[in-house]
Short mmCIF file of C-alpha atoms in Angstrom, two decimals:
data_model
loop_
_atom_site.label_atom_id
_atom_site.label_comp_id
_atom_site.label_asym_id
_atom_site.label_seq_id
_atom_site.Cartn_x
_atom_site.Cartn_y
_atom_site.Cartn_z
CA MET A 1 189.55 81.84 -38.02
CA SER A 2 193.21 81.13 -37.77
CA LYS A 3 193.96 77.79 -36.06
CA LYS A 4 196.05 77.34 -32.66
CA VAL A 5 199.00 75.34 -31.85
CA ASN A 6 199.05 74.13 -28.32
CA LEU A 7 202.41 74.38 -26.46
CA SER A 8 203.28 73.55 -23.16
CA LEU A 9 205.06 76.27 -20.88
CA ASP A 10 208.31 74.23 -20.90
CA GLN A 11 208.03 74.20 -24.87
CA VAL A 12 207.62 77.98 -24.90
CA TYR A 13 210.61 78.47 -22.78
CA ASP A 14 212.71 75.87 -24.65
CA LEU A 15 211.78 77.22 -28.07
CA SER A 16 212.69 80.94 -27.04
CA VAL A 17 216.14 79.79 -25.65
CA GLN A 18 216.72 77.79 -28.74
CA ILE A 19 215.91 80.63 -31.05
CA LEU A 20 217.77 83.25 -28.99
CA SER A 21 220.97 81.11 -28.83
CA LYS A 22 220.87 80.50 -32.73
CA TYR A 23 220.98 84.14 -33.23
CA GLY A 24 224.07 84.21 -31.06
CA LEU A 25 223.02 85.36 -27.48
CA SER A 26 225.05 84.26 -24.61
CA ASP A 27 223.31 81.50 -22.54
CA ALA A 28 222.64 84.00 -19.42
CA HIS A 29 221.05 86.46 -21.86
CA ALA A 30 218.89 83.84 -23.91
CA LYS A 31 217.56 82.30 -20.59
CA ALA A 32 216.72 85.84 -18.92
CA ILE A 33 214.88 86.86 -22.05
CA ALA A 34 213.09 83.36 -22.47
CA ARG A 35 211.85 83.82 -18.85
CA VAL A 36 210.26 87.13 -19.83
CA ILE A 37 208.66 85.86 -23.13
CA LEU A 38 207.34 82.98 -21.16
CA ALA A 39 205.58 85.20 -18.75
CA GLY A 40 203.90 87.11 -21.64
CA GLU A 41 202.61 84.08 -23.33
CA ARG A 42 201.68 82.32 -20.10
CA ASP A 43 199.39 85.34 -19.11
CA GLU A 44 197.97 85.76 -22.62
CA CYS A 45 199.82 89.09 -23.22
CA ILE A 46 200.23 87.99 -26.86
CA SER A 47 202.13 91.08 -27.89
CA HIS A 48 204.72 90.50 -25.23
CA GLY A 49 205.05 86.65 -25.97
CA VAL A 50 206.67 84.65 -28.74
CA TYR A 51 205.60 87.23 -31.10
CA ARG A 52 208.52 89.22 -29.87
CA LEU A 53 211.16 86.71 -31.18
CA GLY A 54 210.84 88.08 -34.36
CA VAL A 55 211.37 91.64 -33.23
CA LEU A 56 214.54 90.47 -31.11
CA ALA A 57 215.96 88.56 -34.05
CA HIS A 58 215.69 91.44 -36.43
CA THR A 59 217.33 93.66 -33.66
CA ILE A 60 220.35 91.18 -33.30
CA GLN A 61 220.84 90.93 -37.02
CA GLN A 62 221.23 94.79 -37.25
CA GLY A 63 224.47 94.51 -35.17
CA HIS A 64 223.29 97.16 -32.57
CA VAL A 65 222.86 95.15 -29.59
CA SER A 66 225.54 93.23 -27.51
CA LYS A 67 224.93 89.55 -27.50
CA THR A 68 227.17 88.79 -24.55
CA ALA A 69 227.81 91.81 -22.49
CA GLU A 70 227.69 91.11 -18.82
CA PRO A 71 225.80 93.77 -16.86
CA LYS A 72 227.90 95.91 -14.35
CA VAL A 73 226.28 96.58 -11.03
CA THR A 74 227.36 99.53 -9.19
CA ILE A 75 226.49 99.69 -5.25
CA ASP A 76 227.57 102.62 -2.95
CA GLU A 77 226.45 104.43 0.00
CA THR A 78 223.33 105.80 -1.65
CA SER A 79 219.98 104.00 -1.95
CA ILE A 80 220.43 103.80 -5.76
CA VAL A 81 221.62 100.55 -7.28
CA LYS A 82 222.85 101.27 -10.73
CA VAL A 83 223.21 98.65 -13.53
CA ASP A 84 225.01 99.19 -16.89
CA ALA A 85 223.48 96.80 -19.32
CA GLN A 86 226.36 97.76 -21.76
CA TYR A 87 224.01 97.81 -24.79
CA ALA A 88 222.51 94.38 -24.57
CA PHE A 89 218.91 93.43 -23.83
CA SER A 90 217.52 94.43 -20.41
CA PRO A 91 216.08 91.31 -18.62
CA LEU A 92 219.70 90.07 -17.58
CA ALA A 93 220.41 93.46 -16.15
CA PHE A 94 217.23 93.57 -14.05
CA GLU A 95 217.65 90.06 -12.73
CA LYS A 96 221.34 91.26 -11.62
CA GLY A 97 220.12 94.34 -9.85
CA ILE A 98 216.78 93.16 -8.14
CA GLU A 99 218.24 91.47 -5.16
CA GLN A 100 220.42 94.53 -4.47
CA LEU A 101 217.42 96.57 -4.89
CA ALA A 102 215.54 94.64 -2.31
CA ILE A 103 218.46 94.51 0.33
CA LYS A 104 218.68 98.45 -0.15
CA THR A 105 215.00 98.86 0.35
CA LYS A 106 214.77 96.88 3.33
CA GLN A 107 217.60 98.72 4.90
CA VAL A 108 216.59 102.18 4.23
CA GLY A 109 212.78 102.01 3.42
CA ILE A 110 213.04 103.25 -0.21
CA ALA A 111 215.43 102.70 -2.94
CA ALA A 112 215.90 102.71 -6.52
CA LEU A 113 217.18 100.62 -9.43
CA GLN A 114 218.60 102.50 -12.51
CA ILE A 115 219.26 100.48 -15.51
CA ASN A 116 221.28 102.32 -18.26
CA HIS A 117 222.12 101.38 -21.79
CA CYS A 118 219.74 98.65 -22.50
CA TYR A 119 217.50 97.47 -25.23
CA HIS A 120 214.14 97.04 -23.73
CA PHE A 121 211.17 95.08 -25.42
CA SER A 122 209.29 93.64 -22.59
CA ALA A 123 206.33 94.51 -20.36
CA LEU A 124 207.06 96.01 -16.97
CA TRP A 125 204.77 93.90 -14.92
CA PRO A 126 207.14 90.95 -14.63
CA GLU A 127 209.54 93.27 -12.98
CA VAL A 128 207.12 95.01 -10.48
CA GLU A 129 205.74 91.42 -9.67
CA ALA A 130 209.45 90.48 -8.88
CA ILE A 131 209.75 93.45 -6.29
CA ALA A 132 206.22 92.62 -4.77
CA ALA A 133 207.53 89.01 -4.34
CA HIS A 134 210.07 90.59 -1.92
CA GLY A 135 207.20 92.00 0.15
CA LEU A 136 207.99 95.44 -1.18
CA VAL A 137 205.74 98.06 -3.15
CA GLY A 138 207.07 98.58 -6.67
CA LEU A 139 207.09 101.31 -9.35
CA ALA A 140 208.72 101.23 -12.87
CA MET A 141 208.89 103.31 -15.77
CA THR A 142 210.69 103.59 -19.17
CA PRO A 143 210.43 105.57 -22.53
CA SER A 144 210.80 103.96 -26.05
CA HIS A 145 210.88 105.27 -29.47
CA ALA A 146 209.43 108.61 -30.27
CA TRP A 147 205.93 106.99 -31.84
CA VAL A 148 203.70 109.26 -30.12
CA THR A 149 202.36 112.67 -30.58
CA PRO A 150 201.76 114.73 -27.60
CA ALA A 151 198.36 116.18 -26.86
CA GLY A 152 197.70 119.21 -29.23
CA GLY A 153 200.76 118.58 -31.25
CA ASN A 154 201.24 117.19 -34.79
CA SER A 155 204.40 115.08 -34.68
CA PRO A 156 205.69 112.33 -32.46
CA VAL A 157 207.93 113.12 -29.72
CA LEU A 158 207.10 110.91 -26.84
CA GLY A 159 207.34 107.15 -26.59
CA THR A 160 204.71 104.78 -25.49
CA ASN A 161 206.29 105.12 -22.17
CA PRO A 162 204.78 102.50 -19.94
CA LEU A 163 204.16 103.01 -16.07
CA ALA A 164 203.83 99.95 -13.68
CA PHE A 165 202.97 99.47 -9.80
CA SER A 166 202.73 96.60 -7.66
CA TRP A 167 201.45 96.22 -4.11
CA PRO A 168 202.31 93.06 -2.07
CA ARG A 169 199.27 91.12 -0.63
CA GLU A 170 200.60 88.62 2.10
CA HIS A 171 197.31 86.91 2.22
CA ALA A 172 196.19 86.78 -1.36
CA GLU A 173 197.31 84.66 -4.12
CA ASN A 174 198.46 87.47 -6.25
CA PRO A 175 199.84 91.13 -5.64
CA TYR A 176 197.92 94.18 -6.82
CA VAL A 177 199.48 95.02 -10.22
CA PHE A 178 198.98 97.65 -13.08
CA ASP A 179 201.06 98.06 -16.20
CA PHE A 180 199.87 100.44 -18.93
CA ALA A 181 201.44 102.34 -21.80
CA THR A 182 200.72 106.06 -21.55
CA SER A 183 199.92 105.79 -25.42
CA ALA A 184 196.30 105.21 -26.14
CA ILE A 185 197.51 101.75 -27.53
CA ALA A 186 200.46 99.56 -26.85
CA ARG A 187 203.04 99.41 -29.77
CA GLY A 188 202.68 95.66 -29.72
CA ASP A 189 198.91 95.76 -30.08
CA LEU A 190 199.43 98.31 -32.88
CA GLU A 191 201.73 95.80 -34.52
CA LEU A 192 199.53 92.97 -34.24
CA HIS A 193 196.58 94.96 -35.86
CA HIS A 194 198.96 95.73 -38.63
CA ARG A 195 199.73 92.00 -38.81
CA THR A 196 196.44 90.69 -38.87
CA ASN A 197 194.98 93.51 -40.98
CA THR A 198 192.16 94.43 -38.24
CA ASP A 199 190.93 97.97 -37.74
CA LEU A 200 192.31 99.99 -34.59
CA PRO A 201 189.95 101.17 -31.93
CA ASP A 202 188.93 104.82 -32.44
CA ASN A 203 191.18 107.79 -31.34
CA VAL A 204 194.40 105.91 -30.72
CA ALA A 205 196.50 106.76 -34.07
CA LEU A 206 196.99 109.47 -36.61
CA ASP A 207 198.07 108.91 -40.20
CA LYS A 208 201.02 110.80 -41.77
CA ASP A 209 198.86 113.88 -42.39
CA GLY A 210 197.86 113.97 -38.66
CA LYS A 211 194.20 112.70 -39.31
CA VAL A 212 192.90 110.11 -36.86
CA THR A 213 193.03 106.68 -38.34
CA ASN A 214 191.74 103.34 -37.80
CA ASN A 215 194.30 101.89 -40.21
CA ALA A 216 197.40 100.20 -38.36
CA LYS A 217 199.49 100.38 -41.66
CA ALA A 218 198.80 104.09 -41.81
CA ALA A 219 199.90 104.88 -38.34
CA ILE A 220 203.06 102.86 -38.77
CA ASP A 221 204.13 104.16 -42.08
CA GLY A 222 204.76 107.76 -41.32
CA GLY A 223 201.83 108.26 -38.82
CA SER A 224 201.90 108.23 -34.96
CA MET A 225 200.12 107.06 -31.96
CA LEU A 226 198.30 109.28 -29.42
CA THR A 227 198.29 109.38 -25.73
CA PHE A 228 195.58 108.26 -23.63
CA GLY A 229 193.44 110.77 -21.85
CA GLY A 230 194.67 113.84 -23.85
CA TYR A 231 196.76 116.22 -22.05
CA LYS A 232 196.83 114.08 -18.76
CA GLY A 233 198.56 111.13 -20.47
CA SER A 234 200.89 113.54 -22.37
CA ALA A 235 201.89 114.99 -19.10
CA LEU A 236 202.42 111.60 -17.63
CA SER A 237 204.36 110.36 -20.47
CA THR A 238 206.61 113.58 -20.48
CA MET A 239 207.19 112.66 -16.81
CA ILE A 240 208.56 109.41 -17.72
CA GLU A 241 210.76 110.75 -20.39
CA LEU A 242 212.31 112.99 -17.76
CA MET A 243 212.51 110.49 -14.91
CA SER A 244 213.82 107.44 -16.95
CA GLY A 245 215.58 109.39 -19.61
CA SER A 246 216.97 112.92 -18.60
CA LEU A 247 217.29 112.01 -14.93
CA ILE A 248 219.47 109.08 -15.19
CA GLU A 249 221.58 110.45 -18.15
CA ASP A 250 220.03 108.00 -20.66
CA LEU A 251 218.29 108.37 -24.09
CA THR A 252 214.80 110.09 -24.39
CA SER A 253 212.54 108.42 -26.71
CA GLN A 254 213.58 111.06 -29.45
CA GLU A 255 217.05 110.01 -28.95
CA SER A 256 216.49 106.51 -28.99
CA LEU A 257 214.73 106.78 -32.45
CA LYS A 258 217.65 108.86 -33.75
CA LEU A 259 219.98 106.18 -32.59
CA ASP A 260 217.82 103.56 -34.32
CA ASP A 261 218.48 105.45 -37.73
CA GLY A 262 215.55 103.70 -39.36
CA LYS A 263 216.42 100.19 -38.62
CA LYS A 264 213.25 99.51 -36.60
CA CYS A 265 215.03 97.64 -33.81
CA THR A 266 213.99 97.30 -30.13
CA PRO A 267 214.29 100.82 -28.39
CA CYS A 268 217.47 101.47 -26.53
CA HIS A 269 217.52 103.63 -23.55
CA GLY A 270 217.54 103.28 -19.66
CA GLU A 271 214.85 102.24 -17.02
CA LEU A 272 214.04 103.37 -13.71
CA LEU A 273 212.37 101.37 -10.92
CA PHE A 274 211.56 102.18 -7.19
CA ALA A 275 210.93 99.93 -4.18
CA PHE A 276 209.22 100.82 -0.96
CA ASP A 277 209.34 98.73 2.31
CA PRO A 278 205.79 99.17 3.99
CA SER A 279 207.25 98.15 7.29
CA LYS A 280 209.36 101.24 7.14
CA PHE A 281 206.65 103.62 6.27
CA GLY A 282 203.42 104.43 8.36
CA LEU A 283 203.48 104.74 11.96
CA GLY A 284 204.75 101.41 12.92
CA ASN A 285 201.54 99.20 12.66
CA ILE A 286 201.82 97.30 9.36
CA SER A 287 198.84 95.26 9.85
CA LYS A 288 196.78 98.37 9.89
CA SER A 289 198.32 99.28 6.53
CA GLU A 290 197.59 95.94 5.10
CA ALA A 291 194.00 95.96 6.47
CA SER A 292 193.31 99.25 4.88
CA ALA A 293 194.62 98.14 1.49
CA GLU A 294 192.60 94.92 1.73
CA GLN A 295 189.42 96.87 2.64
CA LEU A 296 189.92 99.11 -0.43
CA PHE A 297 190.50 96.14 -2.82
CA LYS A 298 187.45 94.48 -1.42
CA SER A 299 185.18 97.83 -1.87
CA ILE A 300 186.26 97.50 -5.37
CA VAL A 301 185.55 93.87 -6.29
CA ASN A 302 182.35 93.69 -4.16
CA GLN A 303 180.66 96.06 -6.48
CA GLY A 304 181.53 93.82 -9.65
CA ALA A 305 184.55 95.76 -10.71
CA ARG A 306 187.81 94.06 -11.40
CA LEU A 307 191.30 94.68 -10.02
CA PRO A 308 193.92 95.38 -12.81
CA SER A 309 195.71 92.34 -13.90
CA GLN A 310 192.94 90.07 -12.78
CA ARG A 311 192.45 88.65 -16.26
CA ARG A 312 196.08 88.21 -16.67
CA PHE A 313 196.21 86.15 -13.48
CA GLU A 314 193.15 84.03 -14.54
CA ALA A 315 195.03 83.43 -17.77
CA ARG A 316 198.04 82.22 -15.65
CA LYS A 317 196.11 79.50 -14.13
CA ARG A 318 194.72 78.32 -17.47
CA SER A 319 198.02 78.36 -18.92
CA GLN A 320 199.64 76.45 -16.12
CA GLU A 321 196.87 73.64 -16.45
CA LYS A 322 196.48 73.58 -20.47
CA GLY A 323 199.38 75.21 -21.87
CA ILE A 324 199.10 78.09 -24.12
CA PHE A 325 197.76 78.40 -27.70
CA VAL A 326 199.73 80.38 -30.64
CA SER A 327 198.19 81.15 -33.80
CA GLU A 328 199.26 79.10 -36.70
CA HIS A 329 201.09 82.15 -38.61
CA ILE A 330 202.77 83.23 -35.55
CA TYR A 331 204.00 79.79 -35.03
CA ALA A 332 204.96 79.43 -38.62
CA ASP A 333 207.05 82.64 -38.24
CA ILE A 334 208.99 81.64 -35.04
CA GLN A 335 209.77 78.26 -36.65
CA ASN A 336 211.24 80.02 -39.60
CA LEU A 337 213.69 81.73 -37.31
CA LEU A 338 215.18 78.36 -36.72
CA LYS A 339 216.13 78.01 -40.37
#
């Protein structure tokens, strides 16, 4: 079994900033990305933690992504906040837009944040959690690269296309949050299986001949991934392509992969987020709305089921007390990024 290296949360953040700065990112971009990496590592989402630093370094080295571009925020009379990331990484663009999204939502009840021209590598739960922190309901979606074969098909067209949702809970420690890829396995998890030479679960990937495989290398080298739930997952994934690709005049997963041109960079595309103000919906009795939601959550957990993200929130508590534990080989890889 691989040994683990124990790091404090501050060390994770500082190390991330140090590496990203070494590769030329501006201070604002390095810190925004480091906050996302810290969140992933803190919540034991290994595929979105420090492991991602290597992917980011590779993308920067290919010369596609802007290291310094300042996101441009457009606010007009509509309920849509638009942020042009100008082909930089997405976290800073989100941070520049979230406050205006909250303001718009509280004014009119529902608003959207449209992010264009960004390189997106992160999970969506930090973003919908940020929306929930404003007392708002959040929904987020984004395409990726065309790694996923649609149900009934034989070649990749769709991205992993995550969908995330948050519900604020005034009297609970954490909001209700879910974040999942519409692919049967997240791309980061597939890459970790490849890296550790472990078998994939059944029915999550195909090899280059279109046959189901448990070999991660076969899926990555000319193969593809599958959607979860067959046609249902495929339909949801297609919706996300349309909503966060075509609708906002940004790249679909196919177009993102074409732009990449075999360089295996982080996907470049757009993102679409929605926020809803509970106080503006319903019939004017917000306490009734909150009580109804809490009764639903109680009915789930009282029978022994868990709410999504419950394990992540438990991991957060552990990390805040004891720090995080990174496998020796991943730690060695990120140290090599400093050489």
